[in-house]
Short mmCIF file of C-alpha atoms in Angstrom, two decimals:
data_model
loop_
_atom_site.label_atom_id
_atom_site.label_comp_id
_atom_site.label_asym_id
_atom_site.label_seq_id
_atom_site.Cartn_x
_atom_site.Cartn_y
_atom_site.Cartn_z
CA ASN A 1 -0.90 -28.76 1.22
CA LEU A 2 0.27 -30.96 -1.67
CA SER A 3 -2.25 -29.36 -4.03
CA GLY A 4 -0.68 -25.98 -3.28
CA ASN A 5 2.30 -27.09 -5.36
CA HIS A 6 1.38 -27.18 -9.04
CA ASP A 7 4.12 -29.72 -9.76
CA THR A 8 2.12 -32.33 -7.83
CA HIS A 9 -1.15 -31.85 -9.72
CA ALA A 10 -0.58 -34.45 -12.42
CA GLN A 11 -0.02 -37.19 -9.86
CA LEU A 12 -2.87 -36.01 -7.63
CA LEU A 13 -5.26 -36.13 -10.58
CA GLY A 14 -3.99 -39.55 -11.61
CA ASP A 15 -4.45 -40.94 -8.11
CA GLY A 16 -8.07 -39.80 -7.84
CA VAL A 17 -7.58 -36.94 -5.39
CA PRO A 18 -10.34 -34.71 -6.90
CA ARG A 19 -12.94 -37.40 -6.20
CA ALA A 20 -11.62 -38.00 -2.70
CA MET A 21 -11.74 -34.28 -1.95
CA THR A 22 -15.25 -34.09 -3.38
CA GLU A 23 -16.38 -36.89 -1.09
CA SER A 24 -14.84 -35.03 1.84
CA LEU A 25 -16.97 -32.00 1.01
CA ASN A 26 -19.94 -34.07 2.16
CA LYS A 27 -18.53 -34.71 5.62
CA PRO A 28 -20.42 -33.08 8.52
CA ASP A 29 -17.13 -32.13 10.16
CA ALA A 30 -16.33 -28.48 9.45
CA VAL A 31 -12.55 -28.90 9.48
CA THR A 32 -12.55 -31.83 7.06
CA THR A 33 -14.84 -29.98 4.66
CA ARG A 34 -12.82 -26.78 4.96
CA PHE A 35 -9.54 -28.38 3.92
CA ALA A 36 -11.21 -30.33 1.13
CA ALA A 37 -12.59 -27.04 -0.23
CA LEU A 38 -9.16 -25.43 0.08
CA GLY A 39 -7.60 -28.33 -1.81
CA LEU A 40 -10.13 -27.85 -4.59
CA VAL A 41 -9.31 -24.13 -4.68
CA ASN A 42 -5.70 -25.05 -5.37
CA LEU A 43 -6.58 -27.62 -8.01
CA THR A 44 -9.14 -25.45 -9.85
CA ALA A 45 -6.62 -22.60 -10.10
CA VAL A 46 -5.23 -24.54 -13.09
CA PRO A 47 -7.85 -24.71 -15.89
CA ASP A 48 -6.56 -28.07 -17.14
CA ASN A 49 -7.50 -29.65 -13.80
CA GLN A 50 -11.08 -28.43 -13.81
CA PRO A 51 -12.65 -31.21 -15.93
CA SER A 52 -11.53 -33.79 -13.35
CA VAL A 53 -13.00 -31.72 -10.52
CA LEU A 54 -16.31 -31.27 -12.35
CA GLU A 55 -16.50 -34.95 -13.27
CA ALA A 56 -16.18 -35.78 -9.58
CA GLY A 57 -19.35 -33.74 -8.92
CA ALA A 58 -17.68 -31.04 -6.86
CA ALA A 59 -19.60 -28.11 -8.37
CA ALA A 60 -22.94 -28.91 -6.72
CA LEU A 61 -21.33 -29.42 -3.32
CA LEU A 62 -19.34 -26.20 -3.60
CA ILE A 63 -22.51 -24.31 -4.51
CA ASP A 64 -24.21 -25.64 -1.38
CA LEU A 65 -21.24 -24.65 0.78
CA ALA A 66 -21.20 -21.17 -0.79
CA ALA A 67 -24.81 -20.81 0.32
CA GLY A 68 -23.78 -21.51 3.92
CA GLU A 69 -24.61 -25.20 4.21
CA PRO A 70 -24.43 -26.15 7.93
CA ARG A 71 -21.37 -27.87 9.35
CA THR A 72 -20.50 -28.92 12.90
CA TRP A 73 -17.42 -29.00 15.06
CA VAL A 74 -16.28 -32.53 15.84
CA ASP A 75 -14.07 -33.13 18.88
CA LEU A 76 -11.44 -35.86 18.63
CA ASP A 77 -10.02 -37.93 21.45
CA ASP A 78 -6.33 -38.52 22.10
CA ASP A 79 -6.28 -41.26 19.45
CA GLY A 80 -7.74 -38.99 16.78
CA GLU A 81 -11.10 -40.69 16.89
CA GLU A 82 -14.39 -38.84 17.13
CA GLU A 83 -15.43 -38.58 20.75
CA ASP A 84 -18.62 -40.33 21.75
CA GLU A 85 -20.57 -38.03 24.03
CA ASP A 86 -22.33 -41.04 25.62
CA ASP A 87 -18.99 -42.23 27.03
CA VAL A 88 -18.15 -38.90 28.65
CA ASP A 89 -18.83 -38.37 32.33
CA PRO A 90 -21.79 -35.97 32.63
CA LEU A 91 -20.04 -34.00 35.33
CA GLU A 92 -16.98 -33.57 33.11
CA ALA A 93 -19.06 -32.56 30.15
CA ALA A 94 -20.80 -29.89 32.18
CA SER A 95 -17.61 -28.46 33.58
CA ALA A 96 -15.09 -26.05 32.11
CA THR A 97 -12.66 -28.96 31.81
CA LYS A 98 -14.18 -29.91 28.48
CA LYS A 99 -13.64 -26.40 27.17
CA ARG A 100 -10.07 -26.29 28.41
CA LYS A 101 -9.19 -29.41 26.41
CA ARG A 102 -9.62 -27.41 23.23
CA SER A 103 -7.08 -24.86 22.11
CA ASP A 104 -8.13 -21.22 22.10
CA GLN A 105 -8.33 -21.30 18.31
CA ALA A 106 -10.47 -24.46 18.32
CA GLN A 107 -12.78 -22.98 20.92
CA HIS A 108 -13.11 -19.80 18.88
CA GLU A 109 -13.92 -21.77 15.72
CA LEU A 110 -16.49 -23.86 17.54
CA GLU A 111 -18.24 -20.77 18.89
CA LEU A 112 -18.17 -19.13 15.45
CA ILE A 113 -19.73 -22.21 13.81
CA GLU A 114 -22.45 -22.27 16.47
CA GLN A 115 -23.09 -18.56 15.95
CA LEU A 116 -23.19 -18.61 12.14
CA GLY A 117 -24.61 -22.09 11.62
CA TYR A 118 -21.92 -22.81 9.03
CA ASP A 119 -18.14 -22.89 8.81
CA LEU A 120 -16.68 -19.59 7.66
CA GLY A 121 -13.65 -21.17 6.00
CA CYS A 122 -15.82 -23.61 4.04
CA ARG A 123 -17.88 -20.76 2.62
CA ARG A 124 -14.87 -18.64 1.76
CA TYR A 125 -13.08 -21.44 -0.07
CA ALA A 126 -16.23 -22.64 -1.82
CA CYS A 127 -16.82 -19.17 -3.31
CA LEU A 128 -13.19 -18.95 -4.38
CA ALA A 129 -13.23 -22.41 -5.99
CA LEU A 130 -16.43 -21.47 -7.86
CA GLY A 131 -14.68 -18.33 -9.07
CA ASN A 132 -11.81 -20.42 -10.42
CA LEU A 133 -14.28 -22.69 -12.22
CA ALA A 134 -16.17 -19.67 -13.60
CA ALA A 135 -12.95 -18.30 -15.09
CA VAL A 136 -13.45 -20.88 -17.85
CA MET A 137 -16.60 -19.97 -19.78
CA ASP A 138 -17.23 -23.55 -20.85
CA ASN A 139 -18.15 -24.26 -17.21
CA HIS A 140 -20.77 -21.54 -16.95
CA ASP A 141 -23.79 -23.52 -18.09
CA SER A 142 -23.30 -26.28 -15.53
CA LEU A 143 -22.66 -23.76 -12.75
CA LEU A 144 -25.75 -21.74 -13.60
CA GLU A 145 -27.92 -24.83 -13.80
CA GLY A 146 -26.61 -25.84 -10.40
CA GLY A 147 -27.92 -22.64 -8.84
CA VAL A 148 -24.63 -20.84 -8.36
CA LEU A 149 -26.17 -17.37 -8.63
CA ALA A 150 -28.45 -17.81 -5.62
CA SER A 151 -25.49 -18.91 -3.51
CA LEU A 152 -23.34 -15.99 -4.64
CA VAL A 153 -26.10 -13.45 -4.01
CA GLU A 154 -26.36 -14.71 -0.43
CA SER A 155 -22.57 -14.63 0.04
CA LEU A 156 -22.29 -11.08 -1.32
CA VAL A 157 -24.15 -9.72 1.70
CA VAL A 158 -22.57 -11.68 4.57
CA GLU A 159 -20.59 -9.84 7.23
CA ASP A 160 -17.29 -11.54 6.41
CA LEU A 161 -15.25 -9.43 3.97
CA GLU A 162 -13.26 -12.31 2.46
CA THR A 163 -16.46 -14.19 1.64
CA ARG A 164 -17.92 -11.10 -0.03
CA PHE A 165 -14.75 -10.58 -2.04
CA ASN A 166 -14.63 -14.20 -3.20
CA ALA A 167 -18.31 -14.12 -4.14
CA ALA A 168 -17.78 -10.91 -6.14
CA TYR A 169 -14.79 -12.54 -7.83
CA ALA A 170 -16.94 -15.51 -8.86
CA ALA A 171 -19.79 -13.27 -10.05
CA ASN A 172 -17.33 -11.19 -12.05
CA LYS A 173 -16.05 -14.29 -13.83
CA LEU A 174 -19.61 -15.33 -14.69
CA ALA A 175 -20.24 -11.83 -16.06
CA MET A 176 -17.46 -12.31 -18.62
CA ARG A 177 -20.00 -14.06 -20.85
CA ASP A 178 -22.54 -11.66 -22.33
CA SER A 179 -25.27 -14.28 -22.49
CA ASN A 180 -25.23 -14.53 -18.67
CA HIS A 181 -26.03 -10.86 -18.08
CA ALA A 182 -29.81 -11.08 -18.31
CA ARG A 183 -29.97 -14.05 -15.99
CA MET A 184 -27.65 -12.46 -13.45
CA GLY A 185 -29.80 -9.35 -13.41
CA GLU A 186 -33.00 -11.34 -13.08
CA GLU A 187 -31.65 -13.42 -10.19
CA GLY A 188 -30.82 -10.37 -8.08
CA CYS A 189 -27.07 -9.92 -8.47
CA ILE A 190 -27.12 -6.16 -8.94
CA PRO A 191 -28.35 -4.84 -5.54
CA PRO A 192 -25.70 -6.69 -3.47
CA LEU A 193 -23.00 -5.72 -5.98
CA VAL A 194 -24.03 -2.06 -5.70
CA ARG A 195 -23.81 -2.37 -1.93
CA LEU A 196 -20.37 -3.97 -2.12
CA SER A 197 -19.13 -1.29 -4.54
CA GLY A 198 -19.36 1.13 -1.62
CA ASP A 199 -17.17 -1.04 0.63
CA LYS A 200 -14.07 0.58 2.09
CA ASP A 201 -11.94 -2.41 1.08
CA THR A 202 -10.39 -1.52 -2.27
CA ASN A 203 -10.13 -5.09 -3.59
CA ALA A 204 -13.72 -6.05 -2.81
CA ARG A 205 -15.01 -2.74 -4.14
CA THR A 206 -13.07 -3.08 -7.40
CA GLN A 207 -14.34 -6.63 -7.98
CA ALA A 208 -17.93 -5.47 -7.46
CA ILE A 209 -17.57 -2.46 -9.77
CA SER A 210 -15.88 -4.61 -12.41
CA CYS A 211 -18.84 -6.99 -12.32
CA LEU A 212 -21.30 -4.09 -12.54
CA ARG A 213 -19.34 -2.73 -15.48
CA ARG A 214 -19.79 -5.97 -17.37
CA LEU A 215 -23.44 -6.38 -16.40
CA SER A 216 -24.13 -2.79 -17.51
CA LEU A 217 -23.55 -3.79 -21.11
CA LEU A 218 -27.19 -4.90 -20.96
CA ALA A 219 -29.68 -2.01 -20.98
CA GLU A 220 -31.96 -3.47 -18.30
CA ASN A 221 -29.05 -3.98 -15.93
CA ARG A 222 -27.61 -0.49 -16.26
CA LEU A 223 -31.02 0.98 -15.55
CA GLU A 224 -31.22 -1.13 -12.40
CA VAL A 225 -27.78 0.02 -11.27
CA VAL A 226 -29.01 3.62 -11.28
CA GLU A 227 -32.33 2.66 -9.69
CA CYS A 228 -30.39 0.98 -6.87
CA ASP A 229 -28.56 4.28 -6.27
CA GLY A 230 -25.36 2.83 -7.68
CA LEU A 231 -24.03 6.25 -8.74
CA VAL A 232 -23.29 7.22 -5.13
CA PRO A 233 -20.75 4.42 -4.41
CA LEU A 234 -19.29 4.91 -7.90
CA ALA A 235 -18.74 8.60 -7.12
CA ASP A 236 -16.94 7.66 -3.93
CA ALA A 237 -14.86 4.97 -5.64
CA ALA A 238 -13.79 7.45 -8.34
CA THR A 239 -11.85 9.42 -5.74
CA VAL A 240 -9.61 6.58 -4.57
CA THR A 241 -6.01 6.50 -5.75
CA ASP A 242 -6.03 2.88 -6.91
CA LEU A 243 -5.60 2.89 -10.69
CA GLU A 244 -7.54 -0.33 -11.35
CA THR A 245 -10.51 1.00 -9.38
CA GLN A 246 -10.45 4.25 -11.35
CA ARG A 247 -10.47 2.34 -14.63
CA GLU A 248 -13.39 0.20 -13.57
CA VAL A 249 -15.39 3.22 -12.38
CA ALA A 250 -14.77 5.07 -15.64
CA ALA A 251 -15.75 2.03 -17.71
CA CYS A 252 -18.85 1.40 -15.60
CA LEU A 253 -20.03 5.01 -15.96
CA CYS A 254 -19.30 4.84 -19.68
CA ASN A 255 -21.65 1.84 -20.00
CA ILE A 256 -24.29 3.35 -17.71
CA GLY A 257 -24.41 6.47 -19.89
CA LEU A 258 -25.45 4.44 -22.92
CA SER A 259 -29.10 4.51 -21.78
CA ASP A 260 -31.19 7.64 -22.34
CA LYS A 261 -32.85 7.35 -18.92
CA ASN A 262 -29.51 7.35 -17.13
CA ARG A 263 -27.91 10.44 -18.67
CA VAL A 264 -29.53 13.17 -16.62
CA PRO A 265 -29.21 11.16 -13.37
CA VAL A 266 -25.47 10.85 -14.00
CA VAL A 267 -24.86 14.58 -14.42
CA VAL A 268 -26.94 15.54 -11.38
CA SER A 269 -25.30 12.85 -9.22
CA PRO A 270 -22.17 13.19 -7.08
CA ALA A 271 -20.34 11.18 -9.76
CA LEU A 272 -20.04 14.07 -12.25
CA ARG A 273 -17.16 16.03 -10.72
CA PRO A 274 -15.01 12.95 -9.96
CA LEU A 275 -15.71 11.81 -13.53
CA MET A 276 -14.36 15.09 -14.92
CA ASP A 277 -11.27 14.64 -12.77
CA LEU A 278 -10.77 11.14 -14.17
CA CYS A 279 -10.89 12.60 -17.70
CA GLN A 280 -7.57 14.28 -16.87
CA SER A 281 -5.94 11.12 -15.54
CA SER A 282 -2.38 10.40 -16.65
CA ASP A 283 -3.53 6.84 -17.33
CA VAL A 284 -4.65 6.74 -20.97
CA GLU A 285 -7.27 4.04 -20.46
CA THR A 286 -8.89 5.88 -17.54
CA ALA A 287 -8.92 9.17 -19.45
CA ARG A 288 -10.36 7.52 -22.58
CA LEU A 289 -13.16 5.78 -20.73
CA SER A 290 -14.01 8.87 -18.70
CA CYS A 291 -14.21 11.06 -21.80
CA GLY A 292 -16.36 8.34 -23.38
CA ALA A 293 -18.69 8.47 -20.37
CA VAL A 294 -19.04 12.26 -20.73
CA ALA A 295 -19.66 11.86 -24.46
CA ASN A 296 -22.40 9.32 -23.80
CA VAL A 297 -24.30 11.43 -21.28
CA ALA A 298 -23.85 14.50 -23.50
CA GLU A 299 -26.06 12.90 -26.13
CA ASP A 300 -28.97 14.21 -24.03
CA LEU A 301 -29.49 17.95 -24.51
CA MET A 302 -30.77 18.23 -20.95
CA THR A 303 -27.29 17.49 -19.63
CA HIS A 304 -25.49 20.26 -21.49
CA ARG A 305 -26.00 23.25 -19.19
CA THR A 306 -24.93 21.23 -16.17
CA LEU A 307 -21.84 20.03 -17.99
CA LEU A 308 -21.01 23.54 -19.20
CA PHE A 309 -21.71 25.72 -16.20
CA LYS A 310 -21.45 23.42 -13.17
CA ALA A 311 -18.76 20.95 -14.17
CA ASN A 312 -16.81 23.30 -16.49
CA ALA A 313 -16.60 20.36 -18.87
CA MET A 314 -15.76 22.39 -21.99
CA HIS A 315 -12.53 23.66 -20.47
CA THR A 316 -11.36 20.12 -19.75
CA LEU A 317 -12.54 18.59 -23.02
CA VAL A 318 -11.09 21.30 -25.27
CA TYR A 319 -7.71 20.77 -23.64
CA LEU A 320 -8.00 16.98 -24.01
CA MET A 321 -8.81 17.35 -27.71
CA ARG A 322 -5.12 18.22 -28.07
CA SER A 323 -3.94 15.16 -26.15
CA LYS A 324 -1.06 13.28 -27.75
CA HIS A 325 -3.01 10.07 -27.28
CA LEU A 326 -5.39 9.27 -30.13
CA SER A 327 -7.87 7.34 -27.99
CA VAL A 328 -8.21 10.30 -25.60
CA HIS A 329 -8.64 13.11 -28.12
CA ARG A 330 -11.02 10.95 -30.15
CA GLU A 331 -13.41 10.57 -27.18
CA ALA A 332 -12.93 14.18 -26.06
CA SER A 333 -13.86 15.45 -29.52
CA ARG A 334 -16.93 13.19 -29.54
CA ALA A 335 -18.03 14.68 -26.23
CA VAL A 336 -17.54 18.23 -27.52
CA SER A 337 -19.41 17.47 -30.76
CA ASN A 338 -22.39 16.33 -28.67
CA ILE A 339 -22.33 19.36 -26.36
CA MET A 340 -22.14 21.73 -29.35
CA SER A 341 -25.75 20.88 -30.16
CA THR A 342 -26.59 23.55 -27.56
CA GLU A 343 -25.98 27.05 -28.93
CA ALA A 344 -24.93 28.33 -25.52
CA ALA A 345 -21.92 26.04 -25.77
CA HIS A 346 -20.55 27.87 -28.82
CA ALA A 347 -19.35 30.95 -26.96
CA VAL A 348 -17.79 28.81 -24.22
CA PHE A 349 -16.03 26.70 -26.87
CA LEU A 350 -14.57 29.76 -28.57
CA GLU A 351 -13.53 31.36 -25.26
CA GLU A 352 -11.63 28.20 -24.36
CA ASP A 353 -9.66 28.40 -27.63
CA GLY A 354 -11.65 25.50 -28.97
CA LEU A 355 -10.86 26.36 -32.59
CA ARG A 356 -7.21 25.51 -32.02
CA SER A 357 -8.25 22.05 -30.81
CA LEU A 358 -10.76 21.73 -33.65
CA PHE A 359 -8.15 22.42 -36.31
CA PHE A 360 -5.82 19.88 -34.71
CA ILE A 361 -8.54 17.19 -34.78
CA ALA A 362 -9.59 18.07 -38.33
CA ARG A 363 -6.10 17.26 -39.59
CA SER A 364 -6.07 13.86 -37.89
CA GLN A 365 -5.72 10.71 -39.98
CA ASP A 366 -8.23 8.92 -37.74
CA ASN A 367 -11.64 8.51 -39.33
CA GLU A 368 -13.60 9.04 -36.10
CA CYS A 369 -11.68 12.21 -35.29
CA GLN A 370 -12.38 13.48 -38.78
CA TYR A 371 -16.07 12.78 -38.32
CA ASN A 372 -16.17 14.49 -34.92
CA SER A 373 -14.41 17.59 -36.22
CA SER A 374 -16.72 17.87 -39.22
CA LEU A 375 -19.69 17.56 -36.87
CA ILE A 376 -18.36 20.39 -34.69
CA TYR A 377 -17.91 22.55 -37.79
CA ARG A 378 -21.45 21.66 -38.84
CA LYS A 379 -22.87 22.80 -35.49
CA LEU A 380 -20.83 26.00 -35.32
CA SER A 381 -21.48 27.20 -38.86
CA PRO A 382 -25.25 28.01 -38.70
CA ASN A 383 -24.42 30.68 -36.09
CA LEU A 384 -23.28 33.78 -38.04
CA VAL A 385 -21.57 35.15 -34.94
CA ASN A 386 -19.00 32.34 -35.23
CA HIS A 387 -18.06 32.96 -38.87
CA ASP A 388 -15.62 35.84 -38.34
CA LEU A 389 -13.53 33.94 -35.81
CA ILE A 390 -13.55 30.67 -37.78
CA ILE A 391 -12.24 32.35 -40.92
CA ALA A 392 -9.89 34.76 -39.12
CA LYS A 393 -8.27 31.87 -37.26
CA GLY A 394 -7.68 29.92 -40.49
CA GLY A 395 -10.58 27.48 -40.19
CA LEU A 396 -11.37 27.24 -43.90
CA GLN A 397 -8.36 25.12 -44.86
CA PRO A 398 -8.99 22.30 -42.35
CA LEU A 399 -12.67 22.30 -43.33
CA ILE A 400 -11.87 22.11 -47.04
CA GLY A 401 -9.57 19.21 -46.24
CA LEU A 402 -12.45 17.38 -44.55
CA VAL A 403 -14.74 17.73 -47.56
CA GLN A 404 -12.08 16.06 -49.71
CA ILE A 405 -11.98 12.89 -47.57
CA ARG A 406 -13.53 9.90 -49.31
CA ASP A 407 -16.14 9.26 -46.64
CA VAL A 408 -19.62 10.49 -47.50
CA ARG A 409 -20.61 10.95 -43.83
CA ILE A 410 -17.73 13.37 -43.29
CA GLN A 411 -18.13 15.02 -46.69
CA ARG A 412 -21.80 15.81 -46.06
CA LEU A 413 -21.16 17.46 -42.70
CA ALA A 414 -18.21 19.46 -43.99
CA CYS A 415 -20.12 20.47 -47.12
CA VAL A 416 -23.06 21.78 -45.08
CA ALA A 417 -20.64 23.80 -42.92
CA LEU A 418 -19.06 25.30 -46.06
CA TRP A 419 -22.56 26.04 -47.41
CA TYR A 420 -23.30 28.11 -44.29
CA LEU A 421 -19.94 29.90 -44.39
CA SER A 422 -20.37 30.73 -48.09
CA SER A 423 -23.62 32.54 -47.28
CA ASN A 424 -21.80 35.21 -45.24
CA LYS A 425 -21.51 38.32 -47.42
CA ASP A 426 -18.38 39.50 -45.60
CA HIS A 427 -16.34 36.42 -46.45
CA LYS A 428 -17.32 35.34 -49.96
CA VAL A 429 -14.12 36.59 -51.58
CA THR A 430 -11.92 35.07 -48.88
CA PHE A 431 -13.87 31.83 -49.21
CA ALA A 432 -13.19 31.69 -52.95
CA GLN A 433 -9.53 32.74 -52.69
CA GLU A 434 -8.69 30.09 -50.08
CA GLY A 435 -9.90 27.24 -52.27
CA GLY A 436 -13.51 26.99 -51.13
CA LEU A 437 -14.89 27.76 -54.59
CA ARG A 438 -12.74 25.14 -56.32
CA SER A 439 -13.66 22.61 -53.64
CA MET A 440 -17.41 23.25 -53.97
CA ILE A 441 -17.28 22.91 -57.75
CA ALA A 442 -15.47 19.57 -57.36
CA VAL A 443 -17.99 18.33 -54.78
CA ALA A 444 -20.87 19.37 -57.04
CA ARG A 445 -19.65 16.67 -59.46
CA GLU A 446 -19.99 13.91 -56.82
CA GLU A 447 -22.62 11.20 -57.31
CA ASP A 448 -24.20 11.72 -53.89
CA ARG A 449 -27.32 13.87 -54.31
CA GLU A 450 -27.03 15.56 -50.92
CA LEU A 451 -23.45 16.63 -51.68
CA GLN A 452 -24.57 17.99 -55.05
CA ILE A 453 -27.33 20.04 -53.42
CA PHE A 454 -25.18 21.75 -50.80
CA ALA A 455 -22.15 22.23 -53.05
CA THR A 456 -24.34 23.82 -55.75
CA GLY A 457 -25.99 25.90 -53.04
CA ALA A 458 -22.59 27.17 -51.90
CA VAL A 459 -21.71 28.15 -55.47
CA ARG A 460 -25.05 29.99 -55.67
CA HIS A 461 -24.22 31.89 -52.47
CA LEU A 462 -20.83 32.89 -53.86
CA SER A 463 -22.31 33.97 -57.21
CA LEU A 464 -24.09 36.84 -55.45
CA ASN A 465 -20.73 38.60 -55.12
CA SER A 466 -19.62 40.33 -58.32
CA ARG A 467 -15.95 39.64 -57.59
CA VAL A 468 -16.57 35.91 -57.54
CA LYS A 469 -18.71 35.58 -60.67
CA ARG A 470 -15.81 35.41 -63.10
CA PRO A 471 -13.79 32.93 -60.99
CA ILE A 472 -16.85 30.62 -60.94
CA VAL A 473 -16.74 30.46 -64.75
CA ASP A 474 -12.93 30.20 -64.89
CA GLU A 475 -12.93 27.29 -62.37
CA GLY A 476 -15.40 25.33 -64.49
CA GLY A 477 -18.45 26.00 -62.34
CA LEU A 478 -20.83 25.99 -65.28
CA GLY A 479 -20.22 22.30 -65.92
CA PRO A 480 -21.87 20.82 -62.81
CA LEU A 481 -24.56 23.55 -62.90
#
């Protein structure tokens, strides 16, 4: 009780309470051990107290308790001393009188200990104290060497919800350090976490998904999540109204989609439609992560038709490309740029008024948005059917602006798109009049060889039109040639 008040901690530490509590963890009596573990939960909640707790050797004992180390119920006599069964009348011991001496709560706890073989409170508090210790990454090595993962894996699958939650909390804290991910995967943390992520309790579920999200930063772990059928509970969790759960689901799916082997399984799983709904979340972080997840899976061409025609993803993403939030329209444009690798997506993009969104992104000051827009232009431009609409809608000016940006990645993509557009015999004059000719002549003077090739090629395309020949000379086109 005293340790529940943080103002007392300095004196408790100075008077050796952590060591006394640690020694009490070794007692066979369940109640003594339970309150010692609870006291350590209160002390370890403050990071500055943790060195004293660890120096007392509490970690190893807490790990054993978290694994369900056996404890017994000890009856006390009227003087508070442990009763000696040898001094009790056999007839009394065999009668219901003995049972009636205990309160209903004590009798219930005794029966529960006998049923489980361990004290439920001890295990709950031990997992929670380990979670507090794991919140400080400097403690991770000693906890891992002490076998904490094996204890947590066992606690993640027990029937008691509070124990599962506390174990997931501790595992999540251990997953904060990237170097722990491989070991946690190897020691079997993922299957019980996947199981817990389907729990109906929102808090336990969110802790499990958060831990999976961190573990999925490692390729081997995210593959195992899918192999363990983790997409099904994630799909279910995506439909809950709790904002924190939605964020964790979106982030977890975003990480899972980083692996090639996972991309098709994601789009054919029940998680796809809830993921598209999360893309439209009013919460910026949820929307950003969800769009990022779609962009990741869209890097596989095999996912495109499902995204286009079953999930109606283009409609959602084109709209989100005009979001007022930079982080959202950046990820939405990345997703669209990936999907545009499939020619069938072009018509859908144009039908959804995608050019309006494209022009908006092309004028962004964000480098990634500029790159994504130039990539979309690059994928649209080889298709002659798209040229009329691009030019009629005013698409040349944003594209010319992209080729002038001092980033060779963006310049190359934009220059190739202009090279394709300049080849269209119906638009050569318009191309030259709107500044495309002047831009290509300027780019032809760049030091980058690839830019020189495509810019010179665009000038060659334009030179086939008699109305553009003289302007090529007047604009100084002979110099770079």
